[in-house]
PDB file of C-alpha atoms in Angstrom:
ATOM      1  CA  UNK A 194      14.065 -17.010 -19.182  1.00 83.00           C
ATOM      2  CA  UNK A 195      10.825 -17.828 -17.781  1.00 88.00           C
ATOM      3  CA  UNK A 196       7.617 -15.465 -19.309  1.00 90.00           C
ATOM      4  CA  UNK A 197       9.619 -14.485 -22.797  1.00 91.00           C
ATOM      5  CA  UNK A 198       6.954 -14.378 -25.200  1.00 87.00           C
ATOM      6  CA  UNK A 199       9.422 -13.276 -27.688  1.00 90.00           C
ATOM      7  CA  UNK A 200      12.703 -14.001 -28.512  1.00 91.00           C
ATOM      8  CA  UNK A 201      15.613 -12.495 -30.853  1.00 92.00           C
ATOM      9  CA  UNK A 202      18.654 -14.969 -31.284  1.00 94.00           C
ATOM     10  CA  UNK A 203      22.138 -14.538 -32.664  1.00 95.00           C
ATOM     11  CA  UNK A 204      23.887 -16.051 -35.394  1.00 95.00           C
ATOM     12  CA  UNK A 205      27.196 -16.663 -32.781  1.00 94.00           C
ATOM     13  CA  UNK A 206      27.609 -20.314 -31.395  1.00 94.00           C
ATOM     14  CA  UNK A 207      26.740 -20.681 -28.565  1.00 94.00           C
ATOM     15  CA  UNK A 208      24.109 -17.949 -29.130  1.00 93.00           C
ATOM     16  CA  UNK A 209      22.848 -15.062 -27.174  1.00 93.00           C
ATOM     17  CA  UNK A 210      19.273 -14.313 -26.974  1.00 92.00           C
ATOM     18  CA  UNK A 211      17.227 -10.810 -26.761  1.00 92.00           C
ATOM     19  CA  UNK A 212      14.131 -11.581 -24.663  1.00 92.00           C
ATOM     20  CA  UNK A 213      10.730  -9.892 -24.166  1.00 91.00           C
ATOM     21  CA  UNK A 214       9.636 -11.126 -20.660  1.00 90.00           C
ATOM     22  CA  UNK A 215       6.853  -9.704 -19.736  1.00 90.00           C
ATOM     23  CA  UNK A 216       5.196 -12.219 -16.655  1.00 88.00           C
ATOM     24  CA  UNK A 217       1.540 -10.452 -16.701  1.00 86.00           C
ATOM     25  CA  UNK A 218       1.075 -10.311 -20.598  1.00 87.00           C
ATOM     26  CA  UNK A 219       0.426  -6.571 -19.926  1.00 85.00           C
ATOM     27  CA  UNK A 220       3.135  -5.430 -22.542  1.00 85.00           C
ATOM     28  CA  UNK A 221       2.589  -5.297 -26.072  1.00 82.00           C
ATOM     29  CA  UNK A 222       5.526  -4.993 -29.255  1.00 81.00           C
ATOM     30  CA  UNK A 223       5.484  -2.973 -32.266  1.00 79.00           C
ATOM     31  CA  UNK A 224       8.086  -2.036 -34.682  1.00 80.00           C
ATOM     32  CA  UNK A 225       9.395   1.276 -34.530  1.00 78.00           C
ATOM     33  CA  UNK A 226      12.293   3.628 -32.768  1.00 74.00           C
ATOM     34  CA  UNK A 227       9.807   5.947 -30.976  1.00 78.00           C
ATOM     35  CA  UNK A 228       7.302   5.930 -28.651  1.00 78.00           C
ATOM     36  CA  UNK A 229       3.497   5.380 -29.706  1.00 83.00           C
ATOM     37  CA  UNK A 230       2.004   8.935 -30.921  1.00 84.00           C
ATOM     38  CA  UNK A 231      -0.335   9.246 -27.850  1.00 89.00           C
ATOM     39  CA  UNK A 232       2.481   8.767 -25.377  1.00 92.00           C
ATOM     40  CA  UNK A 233       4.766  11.886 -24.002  1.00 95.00           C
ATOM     41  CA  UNK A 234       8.288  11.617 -23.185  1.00 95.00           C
ATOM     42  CA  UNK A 235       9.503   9.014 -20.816  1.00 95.00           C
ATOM     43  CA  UNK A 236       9.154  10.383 -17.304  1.00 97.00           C
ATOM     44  CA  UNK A 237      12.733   8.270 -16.300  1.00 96.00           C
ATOM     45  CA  UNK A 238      14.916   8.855 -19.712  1.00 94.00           C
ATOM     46  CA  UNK A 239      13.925  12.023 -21.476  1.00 95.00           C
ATOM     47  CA  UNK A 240      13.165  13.737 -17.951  1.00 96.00           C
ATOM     48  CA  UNK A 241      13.253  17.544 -18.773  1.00 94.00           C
ATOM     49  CA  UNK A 242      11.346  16.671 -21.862  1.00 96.00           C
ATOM     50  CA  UNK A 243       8.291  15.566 -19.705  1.00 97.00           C
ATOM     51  CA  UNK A 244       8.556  17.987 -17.262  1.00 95.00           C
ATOM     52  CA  UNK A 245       8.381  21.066 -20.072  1.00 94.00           C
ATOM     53  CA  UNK A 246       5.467  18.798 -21.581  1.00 96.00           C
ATOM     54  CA  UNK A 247       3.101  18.791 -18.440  1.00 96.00           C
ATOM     55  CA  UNK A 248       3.931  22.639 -17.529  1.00 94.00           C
ATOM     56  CA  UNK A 249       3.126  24.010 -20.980  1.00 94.00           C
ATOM     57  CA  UNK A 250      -0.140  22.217 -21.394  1.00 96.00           C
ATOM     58  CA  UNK A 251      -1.731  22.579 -18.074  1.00 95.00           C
ATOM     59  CA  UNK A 252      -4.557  24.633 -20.169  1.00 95.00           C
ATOM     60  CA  UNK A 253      -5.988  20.695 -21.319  1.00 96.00           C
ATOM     61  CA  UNK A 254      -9.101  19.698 -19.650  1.00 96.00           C
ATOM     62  CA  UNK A 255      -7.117  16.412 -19.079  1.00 96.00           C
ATOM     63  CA  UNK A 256      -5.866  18.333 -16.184  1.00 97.00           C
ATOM     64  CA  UNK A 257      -9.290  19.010 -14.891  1.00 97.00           C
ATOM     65  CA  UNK A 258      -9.831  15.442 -12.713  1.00 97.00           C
ATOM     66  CA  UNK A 259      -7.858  14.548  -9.994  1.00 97.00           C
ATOM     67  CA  UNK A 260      -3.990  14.323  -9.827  1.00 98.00           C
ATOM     68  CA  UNK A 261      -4.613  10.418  -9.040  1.00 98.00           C
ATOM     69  CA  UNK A 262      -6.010  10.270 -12.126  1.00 97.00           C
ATOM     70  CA  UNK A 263      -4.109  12.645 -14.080  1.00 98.00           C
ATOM     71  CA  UNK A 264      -1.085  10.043 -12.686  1.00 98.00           C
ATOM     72  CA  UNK A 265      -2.369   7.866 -15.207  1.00 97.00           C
ATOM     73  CA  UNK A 266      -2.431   9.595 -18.436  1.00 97.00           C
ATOM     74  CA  UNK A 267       0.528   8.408 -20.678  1.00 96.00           C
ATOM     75  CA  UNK A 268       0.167  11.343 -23.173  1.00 96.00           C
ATOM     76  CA  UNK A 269       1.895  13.102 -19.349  1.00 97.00           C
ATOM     77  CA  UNK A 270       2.907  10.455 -17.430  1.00 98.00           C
ATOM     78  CA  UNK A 271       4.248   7.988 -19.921  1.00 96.00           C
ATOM     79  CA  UNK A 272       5.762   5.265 -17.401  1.00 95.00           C
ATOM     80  CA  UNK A 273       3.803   6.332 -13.804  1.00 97.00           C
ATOM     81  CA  UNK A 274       1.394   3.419 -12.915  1.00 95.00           C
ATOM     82  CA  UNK A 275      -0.995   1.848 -10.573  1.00 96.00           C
ATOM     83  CA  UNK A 276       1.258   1.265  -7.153  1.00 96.00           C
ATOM     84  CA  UNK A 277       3.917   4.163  -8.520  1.00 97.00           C
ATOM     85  CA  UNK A 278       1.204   7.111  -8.297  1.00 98.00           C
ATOM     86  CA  UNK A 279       0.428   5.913  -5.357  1.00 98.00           C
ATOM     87  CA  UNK A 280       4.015   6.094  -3.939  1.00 98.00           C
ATOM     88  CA  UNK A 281       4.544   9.756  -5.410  1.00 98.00           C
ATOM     89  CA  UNK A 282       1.659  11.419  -3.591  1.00 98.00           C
ATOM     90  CA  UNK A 283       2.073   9.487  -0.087  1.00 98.00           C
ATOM     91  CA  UNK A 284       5.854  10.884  -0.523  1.00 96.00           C
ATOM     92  CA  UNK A 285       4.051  14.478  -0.990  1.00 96.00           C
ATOM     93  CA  UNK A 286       1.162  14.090   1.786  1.00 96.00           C
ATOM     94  CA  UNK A 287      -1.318  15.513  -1.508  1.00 96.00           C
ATOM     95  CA  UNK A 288      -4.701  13.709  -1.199  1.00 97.00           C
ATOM     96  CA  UNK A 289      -5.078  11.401  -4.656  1.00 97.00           C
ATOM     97  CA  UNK A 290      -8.310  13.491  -5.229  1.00 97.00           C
ATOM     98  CA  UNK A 291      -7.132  16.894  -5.498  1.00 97.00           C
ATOM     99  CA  UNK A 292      -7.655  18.984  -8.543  1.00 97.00           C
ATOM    100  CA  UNK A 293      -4.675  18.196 -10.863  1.00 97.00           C
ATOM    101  CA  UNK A 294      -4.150  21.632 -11.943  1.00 96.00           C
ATOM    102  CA  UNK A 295      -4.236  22.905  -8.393  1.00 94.00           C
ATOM    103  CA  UNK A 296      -1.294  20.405  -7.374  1.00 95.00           C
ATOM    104  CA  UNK A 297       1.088  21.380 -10.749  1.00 95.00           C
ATOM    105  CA  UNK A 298       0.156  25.324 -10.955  1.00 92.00           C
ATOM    106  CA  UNK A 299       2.280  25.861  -7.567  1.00 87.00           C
ATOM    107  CA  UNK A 300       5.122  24.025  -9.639  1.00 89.00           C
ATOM    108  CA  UNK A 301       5.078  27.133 -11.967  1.00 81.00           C
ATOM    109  CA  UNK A 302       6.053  29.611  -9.496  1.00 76.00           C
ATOM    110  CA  UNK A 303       8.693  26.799  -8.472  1.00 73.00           C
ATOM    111  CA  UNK A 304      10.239  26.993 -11.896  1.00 71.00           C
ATOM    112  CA  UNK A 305      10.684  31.016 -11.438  1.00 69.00           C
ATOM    113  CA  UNK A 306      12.615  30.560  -8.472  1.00 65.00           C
ATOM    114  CA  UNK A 307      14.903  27.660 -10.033  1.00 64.00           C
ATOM    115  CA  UNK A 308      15.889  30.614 -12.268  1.00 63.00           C
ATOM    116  CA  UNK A 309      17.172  32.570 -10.139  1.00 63.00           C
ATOM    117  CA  UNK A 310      20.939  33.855 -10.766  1.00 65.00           C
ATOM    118  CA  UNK A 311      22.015  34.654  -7.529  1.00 68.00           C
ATOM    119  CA  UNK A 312      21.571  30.872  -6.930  1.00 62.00           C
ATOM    120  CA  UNK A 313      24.772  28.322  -7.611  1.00 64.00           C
ATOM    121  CA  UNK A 314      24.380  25.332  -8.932  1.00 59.00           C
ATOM    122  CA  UNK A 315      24.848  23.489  -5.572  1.00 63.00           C
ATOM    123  CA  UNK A 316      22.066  25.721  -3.985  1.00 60.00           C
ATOM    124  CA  UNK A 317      19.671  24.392  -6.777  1.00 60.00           C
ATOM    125  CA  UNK A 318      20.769  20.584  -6.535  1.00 60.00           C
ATOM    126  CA  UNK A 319      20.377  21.214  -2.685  1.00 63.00           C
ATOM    127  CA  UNK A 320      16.974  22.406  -2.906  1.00 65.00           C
ATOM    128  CA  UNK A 321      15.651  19.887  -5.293  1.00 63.00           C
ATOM    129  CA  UNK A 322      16.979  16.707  -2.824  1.00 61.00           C
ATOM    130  CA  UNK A 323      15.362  18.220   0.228  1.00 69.00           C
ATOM    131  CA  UNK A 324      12.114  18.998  -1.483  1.00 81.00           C
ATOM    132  CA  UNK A 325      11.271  17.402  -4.963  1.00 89.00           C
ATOM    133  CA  UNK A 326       7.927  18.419  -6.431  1.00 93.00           C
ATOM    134  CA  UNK A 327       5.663  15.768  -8.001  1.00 96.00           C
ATOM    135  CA  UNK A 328       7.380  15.561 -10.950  1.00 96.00           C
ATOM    136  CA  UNK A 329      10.986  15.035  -9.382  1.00 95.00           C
ATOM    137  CA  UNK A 330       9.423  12.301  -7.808  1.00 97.00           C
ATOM    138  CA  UNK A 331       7.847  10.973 -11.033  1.00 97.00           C
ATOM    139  CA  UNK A 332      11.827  10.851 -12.218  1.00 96.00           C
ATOM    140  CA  UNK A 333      13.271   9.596  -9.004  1.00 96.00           C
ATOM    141  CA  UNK A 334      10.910   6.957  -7.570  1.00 97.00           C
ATOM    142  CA  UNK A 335      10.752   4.855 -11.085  1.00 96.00           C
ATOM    143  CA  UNK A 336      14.341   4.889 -10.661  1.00 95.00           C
ATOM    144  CA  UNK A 337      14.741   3.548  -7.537  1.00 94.00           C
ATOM    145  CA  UNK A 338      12.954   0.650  -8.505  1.00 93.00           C
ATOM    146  CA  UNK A 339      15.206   0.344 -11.448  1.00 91.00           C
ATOM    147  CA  UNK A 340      18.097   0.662 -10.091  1.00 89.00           C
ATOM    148  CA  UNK A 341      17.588  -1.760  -6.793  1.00 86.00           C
ATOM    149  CA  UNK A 342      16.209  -4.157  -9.337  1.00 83.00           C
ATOM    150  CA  UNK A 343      12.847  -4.582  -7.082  1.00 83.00           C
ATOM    151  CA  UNK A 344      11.057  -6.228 -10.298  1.00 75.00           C
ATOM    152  CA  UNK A 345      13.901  -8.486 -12.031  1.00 69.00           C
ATOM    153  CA  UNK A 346      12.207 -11.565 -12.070  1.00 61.00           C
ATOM    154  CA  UNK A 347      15.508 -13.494 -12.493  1.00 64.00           C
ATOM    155  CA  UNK A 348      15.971 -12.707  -8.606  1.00 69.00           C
ATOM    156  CA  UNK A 349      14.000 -15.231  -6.066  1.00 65.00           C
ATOM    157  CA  UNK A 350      13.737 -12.446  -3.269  1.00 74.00           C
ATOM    158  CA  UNK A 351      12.681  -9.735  -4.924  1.00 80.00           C
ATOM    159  CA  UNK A 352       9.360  -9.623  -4.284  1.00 82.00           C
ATOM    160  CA  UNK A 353      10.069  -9.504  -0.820  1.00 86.00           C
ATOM    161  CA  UNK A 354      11.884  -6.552  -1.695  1.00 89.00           C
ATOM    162  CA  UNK A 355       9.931  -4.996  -3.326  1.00 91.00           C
ATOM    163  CA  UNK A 356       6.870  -5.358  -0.379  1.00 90.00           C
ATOM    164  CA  UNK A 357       9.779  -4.004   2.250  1.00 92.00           C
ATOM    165  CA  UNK A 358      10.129  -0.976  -0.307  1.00 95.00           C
ATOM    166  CA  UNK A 359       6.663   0.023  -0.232  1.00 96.00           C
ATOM    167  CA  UNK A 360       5.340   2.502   1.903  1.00 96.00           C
ATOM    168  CA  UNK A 361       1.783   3.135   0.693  1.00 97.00           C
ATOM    169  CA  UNK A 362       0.826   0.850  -1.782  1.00 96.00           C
ATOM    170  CA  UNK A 363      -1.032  -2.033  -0.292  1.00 94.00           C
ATOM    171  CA  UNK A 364       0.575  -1.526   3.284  1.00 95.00           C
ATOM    172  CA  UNK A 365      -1.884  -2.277   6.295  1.00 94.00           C
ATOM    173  CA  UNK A 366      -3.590   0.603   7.726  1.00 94.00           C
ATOM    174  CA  UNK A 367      -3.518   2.289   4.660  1.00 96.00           C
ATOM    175  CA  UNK A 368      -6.822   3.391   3.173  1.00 96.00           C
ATOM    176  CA  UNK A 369      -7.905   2.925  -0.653  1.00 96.00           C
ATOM    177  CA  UNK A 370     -10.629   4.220  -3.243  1.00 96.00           C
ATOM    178  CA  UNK A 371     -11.933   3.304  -6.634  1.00 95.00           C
ATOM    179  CA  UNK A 372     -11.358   5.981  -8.694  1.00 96.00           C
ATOM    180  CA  UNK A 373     -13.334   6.789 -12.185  1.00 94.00           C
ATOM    181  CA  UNK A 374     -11.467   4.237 -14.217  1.00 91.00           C
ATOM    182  CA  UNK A 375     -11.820   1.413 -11.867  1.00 93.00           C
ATOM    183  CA  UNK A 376      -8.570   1.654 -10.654  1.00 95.00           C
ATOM    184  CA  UNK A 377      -7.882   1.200  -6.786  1.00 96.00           C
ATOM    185  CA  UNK A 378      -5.654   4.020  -5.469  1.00 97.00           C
ATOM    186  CA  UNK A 379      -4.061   3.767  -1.861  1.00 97.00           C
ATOM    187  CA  UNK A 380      -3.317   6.893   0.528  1.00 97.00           C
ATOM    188  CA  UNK A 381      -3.410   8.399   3.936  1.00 96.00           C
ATOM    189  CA  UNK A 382      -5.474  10.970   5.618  1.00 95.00           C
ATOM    190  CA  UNK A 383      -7.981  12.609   3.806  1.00 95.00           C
ATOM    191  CA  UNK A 384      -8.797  12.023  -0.275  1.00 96.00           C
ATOM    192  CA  UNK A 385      -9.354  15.354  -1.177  1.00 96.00           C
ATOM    193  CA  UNK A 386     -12.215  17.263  -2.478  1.00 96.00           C
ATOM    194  CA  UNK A 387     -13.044  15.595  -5.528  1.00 96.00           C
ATOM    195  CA  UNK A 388     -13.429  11.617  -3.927  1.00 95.00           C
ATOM    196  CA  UNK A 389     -16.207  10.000  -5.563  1.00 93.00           C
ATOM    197  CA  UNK A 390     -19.740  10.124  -3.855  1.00 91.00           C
ATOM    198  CA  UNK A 391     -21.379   6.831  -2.307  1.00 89.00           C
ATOM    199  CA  UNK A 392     -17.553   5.175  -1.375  1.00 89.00           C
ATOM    200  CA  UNK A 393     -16.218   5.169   1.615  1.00 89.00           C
ATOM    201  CA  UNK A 394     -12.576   4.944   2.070  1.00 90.00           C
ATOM    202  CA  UNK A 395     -11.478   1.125   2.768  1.00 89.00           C
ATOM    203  CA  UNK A 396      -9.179   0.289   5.346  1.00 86.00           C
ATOM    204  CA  UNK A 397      -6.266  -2.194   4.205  1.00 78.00           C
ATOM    205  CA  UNK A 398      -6.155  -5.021   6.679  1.00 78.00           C
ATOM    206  CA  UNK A 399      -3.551  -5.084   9.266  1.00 69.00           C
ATOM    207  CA  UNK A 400      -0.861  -8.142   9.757  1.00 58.00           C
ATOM    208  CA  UNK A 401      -2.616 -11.280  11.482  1.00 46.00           C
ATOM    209  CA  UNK A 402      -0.940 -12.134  14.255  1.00 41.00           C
ATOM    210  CA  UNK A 403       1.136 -15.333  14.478  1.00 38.00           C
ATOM    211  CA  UNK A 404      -0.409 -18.233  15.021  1.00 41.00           C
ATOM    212  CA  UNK A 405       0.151 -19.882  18.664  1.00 36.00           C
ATOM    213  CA  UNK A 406       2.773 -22.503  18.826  1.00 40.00           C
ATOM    214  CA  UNK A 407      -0.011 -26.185  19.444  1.00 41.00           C
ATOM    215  CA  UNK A 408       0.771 -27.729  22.565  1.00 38.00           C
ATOM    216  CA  UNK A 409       3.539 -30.707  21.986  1.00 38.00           C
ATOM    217  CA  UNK A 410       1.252 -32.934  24.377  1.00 40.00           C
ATOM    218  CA  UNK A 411      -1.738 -32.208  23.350  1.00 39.00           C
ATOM    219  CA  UNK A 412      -3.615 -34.567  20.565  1.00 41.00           C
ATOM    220  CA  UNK A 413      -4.001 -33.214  17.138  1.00 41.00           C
ATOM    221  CA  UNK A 414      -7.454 -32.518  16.854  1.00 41.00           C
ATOM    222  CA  UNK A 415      -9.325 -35.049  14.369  1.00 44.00           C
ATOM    223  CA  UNK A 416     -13.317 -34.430  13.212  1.00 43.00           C
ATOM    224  CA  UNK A 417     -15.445 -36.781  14.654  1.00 45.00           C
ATOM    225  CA  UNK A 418     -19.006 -37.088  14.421  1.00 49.00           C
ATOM    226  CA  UNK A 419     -20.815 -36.026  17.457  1.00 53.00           C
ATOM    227  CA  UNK A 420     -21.966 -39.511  18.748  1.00 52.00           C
ATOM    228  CA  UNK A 421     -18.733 -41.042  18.645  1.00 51.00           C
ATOM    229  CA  UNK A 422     -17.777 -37.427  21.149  1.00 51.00           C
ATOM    230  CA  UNK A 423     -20.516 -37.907  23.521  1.00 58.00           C
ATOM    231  CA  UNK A 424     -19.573 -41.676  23.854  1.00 55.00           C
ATOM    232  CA  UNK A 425     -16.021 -41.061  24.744  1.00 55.00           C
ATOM    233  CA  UNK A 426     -16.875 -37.953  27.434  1.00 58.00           C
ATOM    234  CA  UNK A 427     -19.081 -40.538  28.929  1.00 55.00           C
ATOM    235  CA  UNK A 428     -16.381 -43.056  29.496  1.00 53.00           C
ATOM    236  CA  UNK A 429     -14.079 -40.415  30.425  1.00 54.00           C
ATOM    237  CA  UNK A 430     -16.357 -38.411  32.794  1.00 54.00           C
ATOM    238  CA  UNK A 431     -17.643 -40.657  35.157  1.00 54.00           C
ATOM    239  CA  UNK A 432     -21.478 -39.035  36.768  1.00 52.00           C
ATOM    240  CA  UNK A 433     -21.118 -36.641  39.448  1.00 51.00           C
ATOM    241  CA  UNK A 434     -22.615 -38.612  41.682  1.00 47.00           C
ATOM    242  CA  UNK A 435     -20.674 -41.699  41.464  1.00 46.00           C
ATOM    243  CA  UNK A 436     -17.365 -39.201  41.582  1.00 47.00           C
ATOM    244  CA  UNK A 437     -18.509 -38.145  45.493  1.00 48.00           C
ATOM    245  CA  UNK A 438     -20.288 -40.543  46.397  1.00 47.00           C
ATOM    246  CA  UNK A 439     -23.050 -38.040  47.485  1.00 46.00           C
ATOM    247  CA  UNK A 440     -25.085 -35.329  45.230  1.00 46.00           C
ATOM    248  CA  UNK A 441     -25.296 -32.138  46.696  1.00 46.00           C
ATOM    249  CA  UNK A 442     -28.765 -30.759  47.690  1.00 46.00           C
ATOM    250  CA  UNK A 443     -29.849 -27.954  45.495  1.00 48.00           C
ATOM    251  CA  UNK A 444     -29.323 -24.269  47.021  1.00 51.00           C
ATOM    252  CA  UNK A 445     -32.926 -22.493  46.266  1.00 53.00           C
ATOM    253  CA  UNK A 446     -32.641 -19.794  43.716  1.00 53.00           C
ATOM    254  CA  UNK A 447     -31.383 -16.205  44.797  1.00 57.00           C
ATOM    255  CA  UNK A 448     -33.736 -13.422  44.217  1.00 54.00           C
ATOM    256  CA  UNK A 449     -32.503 -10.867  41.562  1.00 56.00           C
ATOM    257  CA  UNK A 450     -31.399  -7.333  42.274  1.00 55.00           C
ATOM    258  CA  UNK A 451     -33.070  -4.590  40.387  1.00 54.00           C
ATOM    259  CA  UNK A 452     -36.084  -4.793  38.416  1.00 55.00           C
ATOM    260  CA  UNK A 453     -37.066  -7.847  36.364  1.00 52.00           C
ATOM    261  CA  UNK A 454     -36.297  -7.570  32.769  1.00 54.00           C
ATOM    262  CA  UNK A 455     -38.235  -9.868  30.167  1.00 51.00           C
ATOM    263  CA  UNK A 456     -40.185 -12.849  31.555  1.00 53.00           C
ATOM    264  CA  UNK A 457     -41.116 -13.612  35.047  1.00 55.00           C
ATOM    265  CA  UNK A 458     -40.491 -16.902  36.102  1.00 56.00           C
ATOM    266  CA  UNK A 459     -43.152 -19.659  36.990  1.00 51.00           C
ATOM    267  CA  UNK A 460     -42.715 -21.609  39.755  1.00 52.00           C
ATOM    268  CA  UNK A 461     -44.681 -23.976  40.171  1.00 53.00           C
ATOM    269  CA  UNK A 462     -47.084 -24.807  42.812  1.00 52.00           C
ATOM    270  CA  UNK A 463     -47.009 -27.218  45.132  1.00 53.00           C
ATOM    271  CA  UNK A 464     -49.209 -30.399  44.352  1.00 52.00           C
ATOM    272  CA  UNK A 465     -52.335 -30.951  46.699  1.00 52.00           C
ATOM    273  CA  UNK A 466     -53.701 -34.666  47.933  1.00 53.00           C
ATOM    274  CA  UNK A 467     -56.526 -35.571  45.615  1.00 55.00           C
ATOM    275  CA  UNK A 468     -60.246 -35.729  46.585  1.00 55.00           C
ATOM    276  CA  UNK A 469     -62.554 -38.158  46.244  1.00 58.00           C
ATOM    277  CA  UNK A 470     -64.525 -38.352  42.678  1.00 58.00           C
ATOM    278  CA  UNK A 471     -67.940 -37.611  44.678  1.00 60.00           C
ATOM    279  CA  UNK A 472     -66.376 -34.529  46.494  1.00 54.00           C
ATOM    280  CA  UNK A 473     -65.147 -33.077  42.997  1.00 60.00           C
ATOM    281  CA  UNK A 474     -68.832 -33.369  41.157  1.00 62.00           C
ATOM    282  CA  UNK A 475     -70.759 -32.224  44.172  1.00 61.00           C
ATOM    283  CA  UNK A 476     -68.355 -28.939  44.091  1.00 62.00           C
ATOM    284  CA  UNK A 477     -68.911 -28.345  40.314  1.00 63.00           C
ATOM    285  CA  UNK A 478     -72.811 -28.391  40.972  1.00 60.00           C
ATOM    286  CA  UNK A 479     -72.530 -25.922  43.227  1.00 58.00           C
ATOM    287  CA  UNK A 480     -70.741 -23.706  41.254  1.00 58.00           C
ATOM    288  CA  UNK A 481     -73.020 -23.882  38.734  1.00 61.00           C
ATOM    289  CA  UNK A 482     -75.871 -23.058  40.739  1.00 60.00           C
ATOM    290  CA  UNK A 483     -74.089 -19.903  42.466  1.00 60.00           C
ATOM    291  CA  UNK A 484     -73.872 -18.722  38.789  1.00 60.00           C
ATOM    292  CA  UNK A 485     -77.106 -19.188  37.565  1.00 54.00           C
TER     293      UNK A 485
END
C-alpha cells in the first residue's frame, strides 16, 4: 500500500506482505516485544494496567501542569495524542488548563465507590456507560476510532469521516491555545486557571458560506486594463446630455442641519466689471497716503 516504509514478505507464491504504513513519517521501528522503557501501558489494550499506573503515582510532579498537558505524557498516557486529548476533555466539560492532579484525585474517591459490595455487576457497568471518568474515556474514545476505522488510509472517505466524528478538535467556533510544548489544544468555555499569560484564546473560523451561483447571462468577468474600460463605457454610455436632449439646471445647494463639522465651504464670490488701469493706480496712492 501507499506510505509503507517497510515491508515483511512471505516465502508463499503469490506472497503476502506485512506493511509499516505510516503516511506522516511520525512512527518509528525497533526490535523488541515490549513497549519502549519510558512508555506505560497501552491506554486501549492493557486498560486496567494504565489506569492502576496513573492512580498510584499521582505523587510525581509530572502531575503538577495541566491535565492538557499531562494528556501528553506517554510514561501515563501511552497512545492519547494531539486531537484525542482534546476529544476526552470536551466529552468531560474540564478546561485543558486545570491542575492535573485536581482532575484525577476525584477519580480516587470514584474507585472506593466501584468497590462497593452491595453493588452488582450490572449496577457498576451501568454507572461507568452513563458517566466515564477521564480515563474511561482515554480507553473508549481511541477505540472508537479503531473500530469505525476513521484513519485506514486504504478507505477514500475516511477523512470525511473522521471530520463528521469530531466534535472539538478543529470544529468552527471552537476556541484553541498554545500550550507549554507548542502544542495547539482546542476546547470550549473557559481554559482553566493555569492558561498561559500574554495568549488569548483563538477563535476557530466558522464555515464560509457558499459561494453564489454567477448569473448564466452575465459575461465572465475578464481583467482589462483601465483604458481599454473607460473606452468601452464611453461607447456604451452615451453623455447625459445627448440622452435628453436637454441638461438639467443645477438645484443650488441645501443648507445643512445641525452644526458644521470640519471645513466650511468657500463659495466663491461673484466676479465684478473691471476698472480702468488709471482708476486702479490713483486708488492705491491714496491708500498709501491714508496710511502714512
Amino acid at each position: 500500500p501507499r506510505h509503507a516504509h517497510l515491508r515483511f514478505l512471505t516465502r508463499e507464491s503469490p506472497p503476502r506482505a506485512l506493511s509499516f504504513v505510516d503516511p506522516r513519517r511520525f512512527g518509528s521501528w525497533r526490535l523488541g516485544g515490549a513497549w519502549q522503557p519510558e512508555r506505560g501501558p497501552c491506554v486501549v489494550s492493557e486498560y486496567q494496567a494504565f489506569r492502576e499506573n496513573v492512580l498510584k503515582n499521582l505523587d510525581d510532579r509530572a502531575f503538577d501542569k495541566p491535565i492538557c498537558e499531562v494528556l501528553l505524557n506517554q510514561k501515563y498516557f501511552n497512545g492519547i495524542g494531539n486531537y484525542l486529548r482534546a476529544e476526552i476533555l470536551y466529552r468531560l466539560k474540564i478546561p485543558p488548563f486545570e491542575k492535573a492532579r485536581t482532575v484525577l484525585e476525584a477519580l480516587k474517591e470514584q474507585e472506593r465507590r466501584k468497590k462497593d459490595p452491595s453493588l452488582t455487576l450490572s449496577k457498576k457497568v451501568k454507572r461507568r456507560q452513563e458517566n466515564p471518568d477521564l480515563l474511561e474515556l482515554c480507553h473508549t474514545v481511541p477505540k472508537e476510532v479503531i473500530m469505525a476505522e476513521l484513519l485506514d488510509p486504504e478507505h477514500s472517505d475516511n477523512y470525511v469521516a473522521f471530520k463528521d466524528w469530531l466534535q472539538c478538535y478543529l470544529v468552527p467556533g471552537m476556541s484553541s491555545l498554545r500550550d507549554r510544548s507548542g502544542r495547539t489544544i482546542w476546547f470550549q468555555g473557559e481554559p482553566g486557571p493555569m492558561a498561559p499569560k500574554g495568549q488569548r484564546p483563538r477563535k476557530t473560523p466558522g464555515k464560509k458560506n457558499p459561494q453564489l451561483k454567477a448569473d448564466p447571462e452575465a459575461p465572465s468577468p475578464r481583467v482589462a486594463p483601465r483604458a481599454s474600460k473607460q473606452r468601452r463605457r464611453a461607447a456604451v454610455s452615451p453623455p447625459k446630455s445627448e440622452e435628453k436632449g436637454e441638461e438639467k439646471e443645477e438645484e443650488p445647494a441645501r443648507p445643512r442641519k445641525g452644526p458644521a463639522r470640519g471645513r466650511r465651504r468657500v463659495t466663491a464670490a461673484p466676479a465684478l466689471p473691471e476698472e480702468p488701469l488709471g482708476v486702479q493706480r490713483s486708488r492705491q496712492t491714496s491708500a498709501r497716503r491714508a496710511k502714512g
